[in-house]
mmCIF file with all atom_site columns, C-alpha atoms in Angstrom:
data_model
loop_
_atom_site.group_PDB
_atom_site.id
_atom_site.type_symbol
_atom_site.label_atom_id
_atom_site.label_alt_id
_atom_site.label_comp_id
_atom_site.label_asym_id
_atom_site.label_entity_id
_atom_site.label_seq_id
_atom_site.pdbx_PDB_ins_code
_atom_site.Cartn_x
_atom_site.Cartn_y
_atom_site.Cartn_z
_atom_site.occupancy
_atom_site.B_iso_or_equiv
_atom_site.pdbx_formal_charge
_atom_site.auth_seq_id
_atom_site.auth_comp_id
_atom_site.auth_asym_id
_atom_site.auth_atom_id
_atom_site.pdbx_PDB_model_num
ATOM 1   C CA . UNK A 1 1   ? 0.000   0.028   -0.024  1.00 71.00 ? 1   UNK A CA 1
ATOM 2   C CA . UNK A 1 2   ? 2.933   2.363   0.773   1.00 73.00 ? 2   UNK A CA 1
ATOM 3   C CA . UNK A 1 3   ? 4.262   2.159   -2.755  1.00 76.00 ? 3   UNK A CA 1
ATOM 4   C CA . UNK A 1 4   ? 0.788   2.985   -4.278  1.00 77.00 ? 4   UNK A CA 1
ATOM 5   C CA . UNK A 1 5   ? 0.508   5.857   -1.815  1.00 77.00 ? 5   UNK A CA 1
ATOM 6   C CA . UNK A 1 6   ? 3.962   7.146   -2.681  1.00 78.00 ? 6   UNK A CA 1
ATOM 7   C CA . UNK A 1 7   ? 3.064   7.072   -6.405  1.00 78.00 ? 7   UNK A CA 1
ATOM 8   C CA . UNK A 1 8   ? -0.082  9.068   -5.782  1.00 80.00 ? 8   UNK A CA 1
ATOM 9   C CA . UNK A 1 9   ? 1.455   11.578  -3.279  1.00 78.00 ? 9   UNK A CA 1
ATOM 10  C CA . UNK A 1 10  ? 4.812   12.247  -5.056  1.00 77.00 ? 10  UNK A CA 1
ATOM 11  C CA . UNK A 1 11  ? 3.681   12.168  -8.665  1.00 79.00 ? 11  UNK A CA 1
ATOM 12  C CA . UNK A 1 12  ? 0.827   13.732  -10.716 1.00 77.00 ? 12  UNK A CA 1
ATOM 13  C CA . UNK A 1 13  ? -0.815  10.450  -11.014 1.00 82.00 ? 13  UNK A CA 1
ATOM 14  C CA . UNK A 1 14  ? -4.209  10.257  -9.102  1.00 83.00 ? 14  UNK A CA 1
ATOM 15  C CA . UNK A 1 15  ? -4.675  6.525   -8.810  1.00 82.00 ? 15  UNK A CA 1
ATOM 16  C CA . UNK A 1 16  ? -2.296  3.513   -8.269  1.00 83.00 ? 16  UNK A CA 1
ATOM 17  C CA . UNK A 1 17  ? -3.201  -0.060  -7.576  1.00 81.00 ? 17  UNK A CA 1
ATOM 18  C CA . UNK A 1 18  ? -1.673  -3.546  -7.447  1.00 82.00 ? 18  UNK A CA 1
ATOM 19  C CA . UNK A 1 19  ? -3.395  -6.670  -8.553  1.00 80.00 ? 19  UNK A CA 1
ATOM 20  C CA . UNK A 1 20  ? -2.468  -10.165 -8.103  1.00 78.00 ? 20  UNK A CA 1
ATOM 21  C CA . UNK A 1 21  ? -3.240  -12.956 -10.567 1.00 76.00 ? 21  UNK A CA 1
ATOM 22  C CA . UNK A 1 22  ? -5.554  -15.582 -9.214  1.00 71.00 ? 22  UNK A CA 1
ATOM 23  C CA . UNK A 1 23  ? -4.263  -19.036 -9.968  1.00 67.00 ? 23  UNK A CA 1
ATOM 24  C CA . UNK A 1 24  ? -6.221  -22.157 -10.775 1.00 55.00 ? 24  UNK A CA 1
ATOM 25  C CA . UNK A 1 25  ? -9.839  -22.348 -11.715 1.00 50.00 ? 25  UNK A CA 1
ATOM 26  C CA . UNK A 1 26  ? -10.577 -18.895 -10.264 1.00 49.00 ? 26  UNK A CA 1
ATOM 27  C CA . UNK A 1 27  ? -8.327  -17.170 -12.787 1.00 55.00 ? 27  UNK A CA 1
ATOM 28  C CA . UNK A 1 28  ? -8.538  -13.402 -13.291 1.00 62.00 ? 28  UNK A CA 1
ATOM 29  C CA . UNK A 1 29  ? -6.797  -10.708 -11.317 1.00 65.00 ? 29  UNK A CA 1
ATOM 30  C CA . UNK A 1 30  ? -7.977  -8.970  -8.064  1.00 65.00 ? 30  UNK A CA 1
ATOM 31  C CA . UNK A 1 31  ? -6.738  -5.621  -6.900  1.00 64.00 ? 31  UNK A CA 1
ATOM 32  C CA . UNK A 1 32  ? -5.338  -5.918  -3.352  1.00 65.00 ? 32  UNK A CA 1
ATOM 33  C CA . UNK A 1 33  ? -4.047  -2.536  -2.513  1.00 60.00 ? 33  UNK A CA 1
ATOM 34  C CA . UNK A 1 34  ? -4.745  0.920   -3.945  1.00 68.00 ? 34  UNK A CA 1
ATOM 35  C CA . UNK A 1 35  ? -4.241  4.448   -3.230  1.00 67.00 ? 35  UNK A CA 1
ATOM 36  C CA . UNK A 1 36  ? -6.051  7.519   -4.783  1.00 67.00 ? 36  UNK A CA 1
ATOM 37  C CA . UNK A 1 37  ? -5.875  11.236  -4.568  1.00 63.00 ? 37  UNK A CA 1
ATOM 38  C CA . UNK A 1 38  ? -8.755  12.822  -2.544  1.00 64.00 ? 38  UNK A CA 1
ATOM 39  C CA . UNK A 1 39  ? -10.244 14.006  -5.942  1.00 58.00 ? 39  UNK A CA 1
ATOM 40  C CA . UNK A 1 40  ? -10.681 10.435  -7.193  1.00 57.00 ? 40  UNK A CA 1
ATOM 41  C CA . UNK A 1 41  ? -14.030 8.872   -6.082  1.00 52.00 ? 41  UNK A CA 1
ATOM 42  C CA . UNK A 1 42  ? -13.416 5.271   -6.930  1.00 52.00 ? 42  UNK A CA 1
ATOM 43  C CA . UNK A 1 43  ? -14.080 2.135   -4.954  1.00 51.00 ? 43  UNK A CA 1
ATOM 44  C CA . UNK A 1 44  ? -11.717 -0.716  -5.413  1.00 50.00 ? 44  UNK A CA 1
ATOM 45  C CA . UNK A 1 45  ? -13.857 -3.331  -3.713  1.00 43.00 ? 45  UNK A CA 1
ATOM 46  C CA . UNK A 1 46  ? -14.431 -5.029  -7.119  1.00 45.00 ? 46  UNK A CA 1
ATOM 47  C CA . UNK A 1 47  ? -12.027 -5.768  -9.940  1.00 48.00 ? 47  UNK A CA 1
ATOM 48  C CA . UNK A 1 48  ? -11.401 -2.965  -12.297 1.00 51.00 ? 48  UNK A CA 1
ATOM 49  C CA . UNK A 1 49  ? -11.254 -4.934  -15.592 1.00 52.00 ? 49  UNK A CA 1
ATOM 50  C CA . UNK A 1 50  ? -12.014 -8.611  -15.048 1.00 51.00 ? 50  UNK A CA 1
ATOM 51  C CA . UNK A 1 51  ? -15.352 -8.253  -16.531 1.00 55.00 ? 51  UNK A CA 1
ATOM 52  C CA . UNK A 1 52  ? -14.210 -6.015  -19.388 1.00 58.00 ? 52  UNK A CA 1
ATOM 53  C CA . UNK A 1 53  ? -13.371 -8.248  -22.396 1.00 66.00 ? 53  UNK A CA 1
ATOM 54  C CA . UNK A 1 54  ? -11.394 -5.551  -24.302 1.00 66.00 ? 54  UNK A CA 1
ATOM 55  C CA . UNK A 1 55  ? -9.321  -4.338  -21.412 1.00 70.00 ? 55  UNK A CA 1
ATOM 56  C CA . UNK A 1 56  ? -8.807  -7.823  -19.727 1.00 71.00 ? 56  UNK A CA 1
ATOM 57  C CA . UNK A 1 57  ? -7.583  -9.202  -23.046 1.00 74.00 ? 57  UNK A CA 1
ATOM 58  C CA . UNK A 1 58  ? -5.050  -6.254  -23.575 1.00 78.00 ? 58  UNK A CA 1
ATOM 59  C CA . UNK A 1 59  ? -3.765  -6.579  -20.027 1.00 77.00 ? 59  UNK A CA 1
ATOM 60  C CA . UNK A 1 60  ? -3.581  -10.586 -20.261 1.00 79.00 ? 60  UNK A CA 1
ATOM 61  C CA . UNK A 1 61  ? -1.595  -10.145 -23.617 1.00 82.00 ? 61  UNK A CA 1
ATOM 62  C CA . UNK A 1 62  ? 0.888   -7.646  -22.284 1.00 82.00 ? 62  UNK A CA 1
ATOM 63  C CA . UNK A 1 63  ? 1.386   -9.640  -19.068 1.00 80.00 ? 63  UNK A CA 1
ATOM 64  C CA . UNK A 1 64  ? 1.938   -12.967 -21.115 1.00 81.00 ? 64  UNK A CA 1
ATOM 65  C CA . UNK A 1 65  ? 4.578   -10.965 -22.971 1.00 84.00 ? 65  UNK A CA 1
ATOM 66  C CA . UNK A 1 66  ? 5.880   -9.549  -19.742 1.00 84.00 ? 66  UNK A CA 1
ATOM 67  C CA . UNK A 1 67  ? 5.584   -6.094  -21.173 1.00 85.00 ? 67  UNK A CA 1
ATOM 68  C CA . UNK A 1 68  ? 4.077   -2.931  -19.939 1.00 85.00 ? 68  UNK A CA 1
ATOM 69  C CA . UNK A 1 69  ? 0.893   -1.694  -21.352 1.00 84.00 ? 69  UNK A CA 1
ATOM 70  C CA . UNK A 1 70  ? -0.186  2.019   -21.871 1.00 85.00 ? 70  UNK A CA 1
ATOM 71  C CA . UNK A 1 71  ? -3.811  2.658   -22.682 1.00 84.00 ? 71  UNK A CA 1
ATOM 72  C CA . UNK A 1 72  ? -4.078  6.320   -23.615 1.00 83.00 ? 72  UNK A CA 1
ATOM 73  C CA . UNK A 1 73  ? -7.790  6.483   -23.814 1.00 84.00 ? 73  UNK A CA 1
ATOM 74  C CA . UNK A 1 74  ? -9.619  3.928   -21.765 1.00 81.00 ? 74  UNK A CA 1
ATOM 75  C CA . UNK A 1 75  ? -12.982 5.212   -23.426 1.00 80.00 ? 75  UNK A CA 1
ATOM 76  C CA . UNK A 1 76  ? -11.886 2.862   -26.294 1.00 79.00 ? 76  UNK A CA 1
ATOM 77  C CA . UNK A 1 77  ? -12.080 -0.154  -23.876 1.00 76.00 ? 77  UNK A CA 1
ATOM 78  C CA . UNK A 1 78  ? -15.382 0.884   -22.438 1.00 70.00 ? 78  UNK A CA 1
ATOM 79  C CA . UNK A 1 79  ? -18.064 -1.827  -22.952 1.00 65.00 ? 79  UNK A CA 1
ATOM 80  C CA . UNK A 1 80  ? -20.948 -2.722  -20.648 1.00 64.00 ? 80  UNK A CA 1
ATOM 81  C CA . UNK A 1 81  ? -18.417 -3.117  -17.861 1.00 58.00 ? 81  UNK A CA 1
ATOM 82  C CA . UNK A 1 82  ? -19.145 -0.860  -15.025 1.00 62.00 ? 82  UNK A CA 1
ATOM 83  C CA . UNK A 1 83  ? -15.403 -0.885  -13.715 1.00 68.00 ? 83  UNK A CA 1
ATOM 84  C CA . UNK A 1 84  ? -14.144 1.020   -16.629 1.00 74.00 ? 84  UNK A CA 1
ATOM 85  C CA . UNK A 1 85  ? -17.078 3.356   -16.678 1.00 75.00 ? 85  UNK A CA 1
ATOM 86  C CA . UNK A 1 86  ? -16.324 4.143   -12.975 1.00 75.00 ? 86  UNK A CA 1
ATOM 87  C CA . UNK A 1 87  ? -12.811 4.965   -13.884 1.00 77.00 ? 87  UNK A CA 1
ATOM 88  C CA . UNK A 1 88  ? -14.089 7.442   -16.623 1.00 79.00 ? 88  UNK A CA 1
ATOM 89  C CA . UNK A 1 89  ? -16.549 8.928   -14.048 1.00 79.00 ? 89  UNK A CA 1
ATOM 90  C CA . UNK A 1 90  ? -13.661 9.485   -11.721 1.00 78.00 ? 90  UNK A CA 1
ATOM 91  C CA . UNK A 1 91  ? -11.833 11.415  -14.345 1.00 83.00 ? 91  UNK A CA 1
ATOM 92  C CA . UNK A 1 92  ? -9.328  8.813   -15.258 1.00 84.00 ? 92  UNK A CA 1
ATOM 93  C CA . UNK A 1 93  ? -8.569  9.034   -18.972 1.00 86.00 ? 93  UNK A CA 1
ATOM 94  C CA . UNK A 1 94  ? -5.653  6.596   -19.247 1.00 85.00 ? 94  UNK A CA 1
ATOM 95  C CA . UNK A 1 95  ? -4.014  3.730   -17.483 1.00 85.00 ? 95  UNK A CA 1
ATOM 96  C CA . UNK A 1 96  ? -0.560  2.152   -17.372 1.00 87.00 ? 96  UNK A CA 1
ATOM 97  C CA . UNK A 1 97  ? 0.089   -1.434  -16.414 1.00 87.00 ? 97  UNK A CA 1
ATOM 98  C CA . UNK A 1 98  ? 3.360   -2.953  -15.448 1.00 89.00 ? 98  UNK A CA 1
ATOM 99  C CA . UNK A 1 99  ? 3.930   -6.624  -14.841 1.00 89.00 ? 99  UNK A CA 1
ATOM 100 C CA . UNK A 1 100 ? 4.921   -7.835  -11.337 1.00 89.00 ? 100 UNK A CA 1
ATOM 101 C CA . UNK A 1 101 ? 7.092   -10.827 -11.894 1.00 88.00 ? 101 UNK A CA 1
ATOM 102 C CA . UNK A 1 102 ? 9.688   -13.145 -10.526 1.00 87.00 ? 102 UNK A CA 1
ATOM 103 C CA . UNK A 1 103 ? 12.259  -15.395 -12.443 1.00 83.00 ? 103 UNK A CA 1
ATOM 104 C CA . UNK A 1 104 ? 9.558   -17.844 -13.425 1.00 82.00 ? 104 UNK A CA 1
ATOM 105 C CA . UNK A 1 105 ? 6.258   -16.232 -13.789 1.00 84.00 ? 105 UNK A CA 1
ATOM 106 C CA . UNK A 1 106 ? 4.098   -12.984 -13.766 1.00 85.00 ? 106 UNK A CA 1
ATOM 107 C CA . UNK A 1 107 ? 2.212   -12.874 -10.400 1.00 86.00 ? 107 UNK A CA 1
ATOM 108 C CA . UNK A 1 108 ? 0.455   -9.434  -10.650 1.00 85.00 ? 108 UNK A CA 1
ATOM 109 C CA . UNK A 1 109 ? 0.299   -6.077  -12.040 1.00 84.00 ? 109 UNK A CA 1
ATOM 110 C CA . UNK A 1 110 ? 1.036   -2.460  -10.930 1.00 86.00 ? 110 UNK A CA 1
ATOM 111 C CA . UNK A 1 111 ? -1.511  -0.201  -12.408 1.00 85.00 ? 111 UNK A CA 1
ATOM 112 C CA . UNK A 1 112 ? -1.319  3.649   -12.472 1.00 86.00 ? 112 UNK A CA 1
ATOM 113 C CA . UNK A 1 113 ? -4.212  5.972   -13.699 1.00 84.00 ? 113 UNK A CA 1
ATOM 114 C CA . UNK A 1 114 ? -3.963  9.513   -15.004 1.00 85.00 ? 114 UNK A CA 1
ATOM 115 C CA . UNK A 1 115 ? -6.449  12.329  -15.477 1.00 86.00 ? 115 UNK A CA 1
ATOM 116 C CA . UNK A 1 116 ? -4.527  13.213  -18.806 1.00 83.00 ? 116 UNK A CA 1
ATOM 117 C CA . UNK A 1 117 ? -3.680  11.297  -21.898 1.00 80.00 ? 117 UNK A CA 1
ATOM 118 C CA . UNK A 1 118 ? -0.371  9.727   -21.389 1.00 76.00 ? 118 UNK A CA 1
ATOM 119 C CA . UNK A 1 119 ? 2.604   10.822  -23.487 1.00 71.00 ? 119 UNK A CA 1
ATOM 120 C CA . UNK A 1 120 ? 5.596   9.457   -21.498 1.00 68.00 ? 120 UNK A CA 1
ATOM 121 C CA . UNK A 1 121 ? 9.211   9.918   -22.503 1.00 72.00 ? 121 UNK A CA 1
ATOM 122 C CA . UNK A 1 122 ? 11.146  6.688   -22.984 1.00 77.00 ? 122 UNK A CA 1
ATOM 123 C CA . UNK A 1 123 ? 13.155  7.400   -19.770 1.00 78.00 ? 123 UNK A CA 1
ATOM 124 C CA . UNK A 1 124 ? 9.693   7.728   -17.846 1.00 80.00 ? 124 UNK A CA 1
ATOM 125 C CA . UNK A 1 125 ? 8.618   4.338   -19.149 1.00 80.00 ? 125 UNK A CA 1
ATOM 126 C CA . UNK A 1 126 ? 12.128  2.827   -18.064 1.00 83.00 ? 126 UNK A CA 1
ATOM 127 C CA . UNK A 1 127 ? 11.821  4.333   -14.702 1.00 83.00 ? 127 UNK A CA 1
ATOM 128 C CA . UNK A 1 128 ? 8.367   3.110   -14.070 1.00 84.00 ? 128 UNK A CA 1
ATOM 129 C CA . UNK A 1 129 ? 9.340   -0.322  -15.382 1.00 85.00 ? 129 UNK A CA 1
ATOM 130 C CA . UNK A 1 130 ? 12.355  -0.389  -13.092 1.00 88.00 ? 130 UNK A CA 1
ATOM 131 C CA . UNK A 1 131 ? 10.090  0.657   -10.241 1.00 84.00 ? 131 UNK A CA 1
ATOM 132 C CA . UNK A 1 132 ? 7.795   -2.286  -10.941 1.00 87.00 ? 132 UNK A CA 1
ATOM 133 C CA . UNK A 1 133 ? 10.760  -4.615  -11.246 1.00 88.00 ? 133 UNK A CA 1
ATOM 134 C CA . UNK A 1 134 ? 12.059  -3.334  -7.742  1.00 88.00 ? 134 UNK A CA 1
ATOM 135 C CA . UNK A 1 135 ? 8.523   -3.859  -6.301  1.00 85.00 ? 135 UNK A CA 1
ATOM 136 C CA . UNK A 1 136 ? 8.508   -7.410  -7.817  1.00 86.00 ? 136 UNK A CA 1
ATOM 137 C CA . UNK A 1 137 ? 11.830  -8.142  -6.284  1.00 90.00 ? 137 UNK A CA 1
ATOM 138 C CA . UNK A 1 138 ? 10.729  -6.971  -2.827  1.00 86.00 ? 138 UNK A CA 1
ATOM 139 C CA . UNK A 1 139 ? 7.451   -8.928  -3.023  1.00 84.00 ? 139 UNK A CA 1
ATOM 140 C CA . UNK A 1 140 ? 9.424   -12.037 -4.186  1.00 84.00 ? 140 UNK A CA 1
ATOM 141 C CA . UNK A 1 141 ? 11.871  -11.499 -1.220  1.00 88.00 ? 141 UNK A CA 1
ATOM 142 C CA . UNK A 1 142 ? 9.124   -11.072 1.319   1.00 85.00 ? 142 UNK A CA 1
ATOM 143 C CA . UNK A 1 143 ? 7.389   -14.325 -0.040  1.00 83.00 ? 143 UNK A CA 1
ATOM 144 C CA . UNK A 1 144 ? 10.682  -16.094 0.373   1.00 87.00 ? 144 UNK A CA 1
ATOM 145 C CA . UNK A 1 145 ? 11.044  -14.883 3.969   1.00 92.00 ? 145 UNK A CA 1
ATOM 146 C CA . UNK A 1 146 ? 7.568   -16.027 4.623   1.00 90.00 ? 146 UNK A CA 1
ATOM 147 C CA . UNK A 1 147 ? 8.231   -19.456 3.269   1.00 89.00 ? 147 UNK A CA 1
ATOM 148 C CA . UNK A 1 148 ? 11.585  -19.661 5.150   1.00 93.00 ? 148 UNK A CA 1
ATOM 149 C CA . UNK A 1 149 ? 9.831   -18.822 8.522   1.00 93.00 ? 149 UNK A CA 1
ATOM 150 C CA . UNK A 1 150 ? 7.119   -21.224 7.826   1.00 92.00 ? 150 UNK A CA 1
ATOM 151 C CA . UNK A 1 151 ? 9.628   -23.957 7.238   1.00 93.00 ? 151 UNK A CA 1
ATOM 152 C CA . UNK A 1 152 ? 11.590  -22.984 10.280  1.00 92.00 ? 152 UNK A CA 1
ATOM 153 C CA . UNK A 1 153 ? 8.392   -23.291 12.421  1.00 92.00 ? 153 UNK A CA 1
ATOM 154 C CA . UNK A 1 154 ? 7.486   -26.593 10.923  1.00 92.00 ? 154 UNK A CA 1
ATOM 155 C CA . UNK A 1 155 ? 10.909  -27.797 11.556  1.00 91.00 ? 155 UNK A CA 1
ATOM 156 C CA . UNK A 1 156 ? 10.772  -26.750 15.018  1.00 91.00 ? 156 UNK A CA 1
ATOM 157 C CA . UNK A 1 157 ? 7.349   -28.333 15.451  1.00 90.00 ? 157 UNK A CA 1
ATOM 158 C CA . UNK A 1 158 ? 8.850   -31.525 14.087  1.00 91.00 ? 158 UNK A CA 1
ATOM 159 C CA . UNK A 1 159 ? 11.764  -31.377 16.377  1.00 92.00 ? 159 UNK A CA 1
ATOM 160 C CA . UNK A 1 160 ? 9.413   -30.972 19.335  1.00 90.00 ? 160 UNK A CA 1
ATOM 161 C CA . UNK A 1 161 ? 7.470   -33.973 18.231  1.00 91.00 ? 161 UNK A CA 1
ATOM 162 C CA . UNK A 1 162 ? 10.622  -36.096 17.699  1.00 92.00 ? 162 UNK A CA 1
ATOM 163 C CA . UNK A 1 163 ? 12.030  -35.011 21.148  1.00 91.00 ? 163 UNK A CA 1
ATOM 164 C CA . UNK A 1 164 ? 8.721   -35.993 22.760  1.00 92.00 ? 164 UNK A CA 1
ATOM 165 C CA . UNK A 1 165 ? 8.790   -39.448 20.998  1.00 92.00 ? 165 UNK A CA 1
ATOM 166 C CA . UNK A 1 166 ? 12.486  -39.895 22.077  1.00 93.00 ? 166 UNK A CA 1
ATOM 167 C CA . UNK A 1 167 ? 11.434  -39.146 25.808  1.00 93.00 ? 167 UNK A CA 1
ATOM 168 C CA . UNK A 1 168 ? 8.494   -41.635 25.406  1.00 93.00 ? 168 UNK A CA 1
ATOM 169 C CA . UNK A 1 169 ? 10.829  -44.377 24.015  1.00 93.00 ? 169 UNK A CA 1
ATOM 170 C CA . UNK A 1 170 ? 13.411  -43.750 26.909  1.00 92.00 ? 170 UNK A CA 1
ATOM 171 C CA . UNK A 1 171 ? 10.531  -43.985 29.376  1.00 93.00 ? 171 UNK A CA 1
ATOM 172 C CA . UNK A 1 172 ? 9.425   -47.367 27.652  1.00 92.00 ? 172 UNK A CA 1
ATOM 173 C CA . UNK A 1 173 ? 13.012  -48.514 27.711  1.00 91.00 ? 173 UNK A CA 1
ATOM 174 C CA . UNK A 1 174 ? 13.268  -47.912 31.480  1.00 91.00 ? 174 UNK A CA 1
ATOM 175 C CA . UNK A 1 175 ? 9.989   -49.663 31.983  1.00 89.00 ? 175 UNK A CA 1
ATOM 176 C CA . UNK A 1 176 ? 11.197  -52.564 29.779  1.00 90.00 ? 176 UNK A CA 1
ATOM 177 C CA . UNK A 1 177 ? 14.441  -52.750 31.586  1.00 89.00 ? 177 UNK A CA 1
ATOM 178 C CA . UNK A 1 178 ? 12.837  -52.815 34.942  1.00 87.00 ? 178 UNK A CA 1
ATOM 179 C CA . UNK A 1 179 ? 10.514  -55.570 33.648  1.00 86.00 ? 179 UNK A CA 1
ATOM 180 C CA . UNK A 1 180 ? 13.548  -57.357 32.182  1.00 84.00 ? 180 UNK A CA 1
ATOM 181 C CA . UNK A 1 181 ? 15.291  -57.237 35.425  1.00 82.00 ? 181 UNK A CA 1
ATOM 182 C CA . UNK A 1 182 ? 12.318  -58.468 37.452  1.00 84.00 ? 182 UNK A CA 1
ATOM 183 C CA . UNK A 1 183 ? 11.791  -61.463 35.063  1.00 84.00 ? 183 UNK A CA 1
ATOM 184 C CA . UNK A 1 184 ? 15.424  -62.275 35.133  1.00 82.00 ? 184 UNK A CA 1
ATOM 185 C CA . UNK A 1 185 ? 15.459  -62.335 38.931  1.00 81.00 ? 185 UNK A CA 1
ATOM 186 C CA . UNK A 1 186 ? 12.262  -64.341 38.938  1.00 81.00 ? 186 UNK A CA 1
ATOM 187 C CA . UNK A 1 187 ? 13.824  -67.031 36.615  1.00 80.00 ? 187 UNK A CA 1
ATOM 188 C CA . UNK A 1 188 ? 17.006  -67.312 39.004  1.00 72.00 ? 188 UNK A CA 1
#
């Protein structure tokens, strides 16, 4: 959320969001965090483009190609979908989408909305792409850290179970040794 907030507060872009790709049968993308300027009246409780065939197709193709996408006039993508219509009503004229990816796959998208038609210089596109790549790296690092912590906790749990079983076996060995001693003495 901080990244989206920084984009909105430190640039002229009134809207920024991150979406993650849903895996499996669910498919699609769902916005997980967003930030908007006070002038933008837009609710991100639903997906922005999942129901819009034109826009979702363009985004899907750009993400498959692992390329950024700039849609200068989202009016061209407006069909019966209320998400794009809501963007237009909020004054957003164009959007930029940048893939969030690790080494093996695209796992999401950074989206930025603009009140104006976008005419970016090449270095601005490079800068925004690098920002998305840095964000992707940070998300991947956080995921790796969470996986590591989960493995560590699982290992500690397994170690606890193993130590408990060792204590139980040692107790049984003591009982068996005592029984063995008593049987041996009874047989003498």
